[in-house]
Short mmCIF file of C-alpha atoms in Angstrom, two decimals:
data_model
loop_
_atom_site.label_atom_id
_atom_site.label_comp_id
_atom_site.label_asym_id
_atom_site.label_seq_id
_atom_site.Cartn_x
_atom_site.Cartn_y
_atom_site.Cartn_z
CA UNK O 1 -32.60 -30.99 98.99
CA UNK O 2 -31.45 -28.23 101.08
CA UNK O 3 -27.67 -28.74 100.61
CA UNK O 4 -28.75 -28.69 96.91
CA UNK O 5 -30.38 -25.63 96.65
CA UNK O 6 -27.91 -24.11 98.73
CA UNK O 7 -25.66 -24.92 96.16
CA UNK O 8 -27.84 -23.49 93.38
CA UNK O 9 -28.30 -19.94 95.64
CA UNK O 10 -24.22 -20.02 95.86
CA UNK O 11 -23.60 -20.29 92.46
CA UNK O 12 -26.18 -17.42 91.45
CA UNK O 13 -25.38 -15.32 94.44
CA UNK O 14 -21.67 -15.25 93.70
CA UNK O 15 -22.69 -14.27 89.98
CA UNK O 16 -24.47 -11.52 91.29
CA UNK O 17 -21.80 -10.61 94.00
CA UNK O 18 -19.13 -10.53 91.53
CA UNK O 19 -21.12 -7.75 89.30
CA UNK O 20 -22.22 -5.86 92.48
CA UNK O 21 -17.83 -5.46 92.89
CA UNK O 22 -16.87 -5.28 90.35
CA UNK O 23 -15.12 -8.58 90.21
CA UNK O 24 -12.84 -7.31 93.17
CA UNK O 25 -14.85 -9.76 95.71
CA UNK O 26 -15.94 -13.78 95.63
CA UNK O 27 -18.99 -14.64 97.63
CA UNK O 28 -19.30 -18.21 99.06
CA UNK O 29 -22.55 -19.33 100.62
CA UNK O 30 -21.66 -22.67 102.10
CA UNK O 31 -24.50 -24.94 103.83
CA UNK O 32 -23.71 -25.95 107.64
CA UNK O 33 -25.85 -28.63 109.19
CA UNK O 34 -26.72 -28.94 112.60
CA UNK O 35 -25.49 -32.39 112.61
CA UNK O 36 -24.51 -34.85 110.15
CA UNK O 37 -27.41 -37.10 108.27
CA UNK O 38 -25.74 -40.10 109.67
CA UNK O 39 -25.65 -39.21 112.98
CA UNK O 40 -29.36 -37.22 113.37
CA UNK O 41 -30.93 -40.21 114.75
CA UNK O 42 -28.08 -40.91 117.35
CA UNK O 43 -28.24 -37.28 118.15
CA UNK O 44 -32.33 -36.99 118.45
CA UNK O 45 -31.65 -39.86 120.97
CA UNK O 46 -28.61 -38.50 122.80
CA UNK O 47 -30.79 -34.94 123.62
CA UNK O 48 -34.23 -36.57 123.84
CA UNK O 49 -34.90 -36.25 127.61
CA UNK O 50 -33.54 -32.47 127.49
CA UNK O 51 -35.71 -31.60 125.11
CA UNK O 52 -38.52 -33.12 126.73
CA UNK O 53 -37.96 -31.06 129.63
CA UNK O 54 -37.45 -27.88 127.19
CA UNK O 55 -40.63 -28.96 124.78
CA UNK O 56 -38.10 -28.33 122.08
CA UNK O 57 -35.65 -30.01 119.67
CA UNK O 58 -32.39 -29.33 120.03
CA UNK O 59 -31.07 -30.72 117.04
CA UNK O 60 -31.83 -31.19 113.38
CA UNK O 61 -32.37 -29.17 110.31
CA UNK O 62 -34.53 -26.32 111.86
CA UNK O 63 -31.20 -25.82 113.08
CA UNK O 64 -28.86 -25.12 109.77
CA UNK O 65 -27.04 -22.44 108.92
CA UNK O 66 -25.68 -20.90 105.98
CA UNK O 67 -21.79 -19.54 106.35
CA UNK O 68 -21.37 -16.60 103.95
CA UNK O 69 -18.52 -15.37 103.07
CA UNK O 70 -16.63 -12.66 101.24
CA UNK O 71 -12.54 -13.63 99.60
CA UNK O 72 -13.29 -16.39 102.56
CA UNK O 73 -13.88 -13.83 105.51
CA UNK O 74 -17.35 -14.14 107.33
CA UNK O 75 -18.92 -11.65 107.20
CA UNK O 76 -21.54 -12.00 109.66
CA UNK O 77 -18.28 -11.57 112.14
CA UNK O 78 -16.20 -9.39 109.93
CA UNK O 79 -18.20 -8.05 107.51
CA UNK O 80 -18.86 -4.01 107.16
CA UNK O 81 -22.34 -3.20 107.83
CA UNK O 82 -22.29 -1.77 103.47
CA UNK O 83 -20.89 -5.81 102.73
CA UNK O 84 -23.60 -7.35 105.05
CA UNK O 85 -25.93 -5.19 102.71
CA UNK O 86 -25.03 -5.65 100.07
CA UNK O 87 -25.14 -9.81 100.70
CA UNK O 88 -28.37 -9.30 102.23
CA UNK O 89 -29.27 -7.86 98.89
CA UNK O 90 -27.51 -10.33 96.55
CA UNK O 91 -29.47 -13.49 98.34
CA UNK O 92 -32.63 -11.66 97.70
CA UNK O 93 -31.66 -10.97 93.75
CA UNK O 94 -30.55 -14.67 93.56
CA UNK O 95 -34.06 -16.02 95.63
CA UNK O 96 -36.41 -13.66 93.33
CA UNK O 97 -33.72 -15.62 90.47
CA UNK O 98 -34.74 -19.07 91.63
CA UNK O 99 -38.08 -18.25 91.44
CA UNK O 100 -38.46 -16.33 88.45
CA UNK O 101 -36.70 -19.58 86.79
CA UNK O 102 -38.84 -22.00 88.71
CA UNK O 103 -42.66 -20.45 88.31
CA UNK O 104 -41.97 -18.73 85.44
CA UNK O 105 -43.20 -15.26 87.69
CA UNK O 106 -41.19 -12.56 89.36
CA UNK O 107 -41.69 -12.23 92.84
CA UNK O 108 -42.98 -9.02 94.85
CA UNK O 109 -40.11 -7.64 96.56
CA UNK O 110 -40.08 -5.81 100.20
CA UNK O 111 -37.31 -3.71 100.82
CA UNK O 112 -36.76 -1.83 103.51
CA UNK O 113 -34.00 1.10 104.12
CA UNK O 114 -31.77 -1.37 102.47
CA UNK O 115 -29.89 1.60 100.02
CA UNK O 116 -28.94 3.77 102.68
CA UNK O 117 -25.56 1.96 104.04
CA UNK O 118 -24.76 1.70 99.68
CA UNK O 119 -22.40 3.68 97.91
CA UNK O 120 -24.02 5.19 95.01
CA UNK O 121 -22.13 2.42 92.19
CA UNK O 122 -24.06 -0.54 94.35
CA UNK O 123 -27.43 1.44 94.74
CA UNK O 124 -27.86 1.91 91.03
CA UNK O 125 -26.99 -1.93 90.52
CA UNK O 126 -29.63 -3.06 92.69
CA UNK O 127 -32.12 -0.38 91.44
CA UNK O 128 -31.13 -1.77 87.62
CA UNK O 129 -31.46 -5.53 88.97
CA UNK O 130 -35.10 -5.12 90.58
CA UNK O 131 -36.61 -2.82 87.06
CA UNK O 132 -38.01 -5.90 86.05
CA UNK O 133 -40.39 -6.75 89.18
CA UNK O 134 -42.36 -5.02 91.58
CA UNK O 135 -40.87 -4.11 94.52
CA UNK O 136 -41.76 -1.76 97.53
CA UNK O 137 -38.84 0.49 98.57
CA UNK O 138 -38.30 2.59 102.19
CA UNK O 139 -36.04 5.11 102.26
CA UNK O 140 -35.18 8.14 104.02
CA UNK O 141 -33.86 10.13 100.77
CA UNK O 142 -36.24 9.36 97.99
CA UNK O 143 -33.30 11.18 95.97
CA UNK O 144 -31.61 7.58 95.84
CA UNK O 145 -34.59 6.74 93.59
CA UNK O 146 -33.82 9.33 91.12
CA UNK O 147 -34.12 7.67 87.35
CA UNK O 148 -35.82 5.13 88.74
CA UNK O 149 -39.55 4.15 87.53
CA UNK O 150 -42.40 3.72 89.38
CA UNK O 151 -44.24 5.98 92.26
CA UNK O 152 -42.66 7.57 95.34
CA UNK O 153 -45.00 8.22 98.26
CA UNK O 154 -43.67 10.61 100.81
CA UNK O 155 -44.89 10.07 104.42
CA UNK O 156 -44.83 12.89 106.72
CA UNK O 157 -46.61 14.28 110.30
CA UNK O 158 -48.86 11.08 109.56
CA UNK O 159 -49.71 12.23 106.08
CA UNK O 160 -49.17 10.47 102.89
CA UNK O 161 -48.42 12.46 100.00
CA UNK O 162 -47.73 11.29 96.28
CA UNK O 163 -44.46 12.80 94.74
#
């Protein structure tokens, strides 16, 4: 179930992706197991008196990644710190997209600081992307939010100020 909703996140992440550039980059999210099905008992057996001694598990799916990658550079290694953003950002859109399809409800949405490493092209896509849900936004320069519906709070010297 996991590879196959990793598979459904790719395919709506690298929709998403590809609007974000412009078309000028192709996102892959590819699922990595730990270990493969057919060899997670072996393994579990193999490691069992280490982890014993560790009170952990050392193998298994708690231990899955996701490789994510941008025209087939990772960029968790290579990545800017604006493309690691940005990525960070798509998953989210294509998550709240999952579930939106799935319950029929848009999800709240967190965000924190997450325009201010954005050029201004990628902030409004994400700000046009999110209209349709509520979402809580942090950012140092409210200014980014400019167009934008909703309320800004301003926090300052412990005060909280509408505006």
């Amino acid at each position: 179930r996991r590879r196959q909703f990793v598979e459904e996140l790719s395919g709506i992440a690298r929709k998403i992706h590809a609007q974000l550039s412009g078309e000028r980059e192709e996102l892959l999210v590819t699922y990595e197991p730990n270990v493969k099905e057919e060899q997670f008992e072996e393994e579990l057996l193999r490691v069992r008196e280490r982890d014993r001694r560790q009170c952990m598990t050392s193998v298994g799916p708690h231990r899955d990644d996701l490789l994510i990658s941008i025209d087939g550079i990772d960029i968790r290694k290579f990545g800017s710190q604006g493309q690691q953003r940005s990525t960070a950002l798509v998953m989210k859109l294509a998550q709240a997209k999952i579930i939106r399809d799935q319950t029929g409800e848009a999800p709240v949405m967190l965000l924190d600081d997450v325009l201010s490493e954005l050029d201004r092209d990628r902030q409004r896509f994400i700000l046009r992307n999110i209209d349709d849900m509520q979402v809580f936004i942090t950012c140092c320069d409210s200014r980014v939010l400019d167009g934008t519906e909703g309320k800004i709070f301003s926090v300052s010297g412990g005060r909280i100020t509408e505006g």
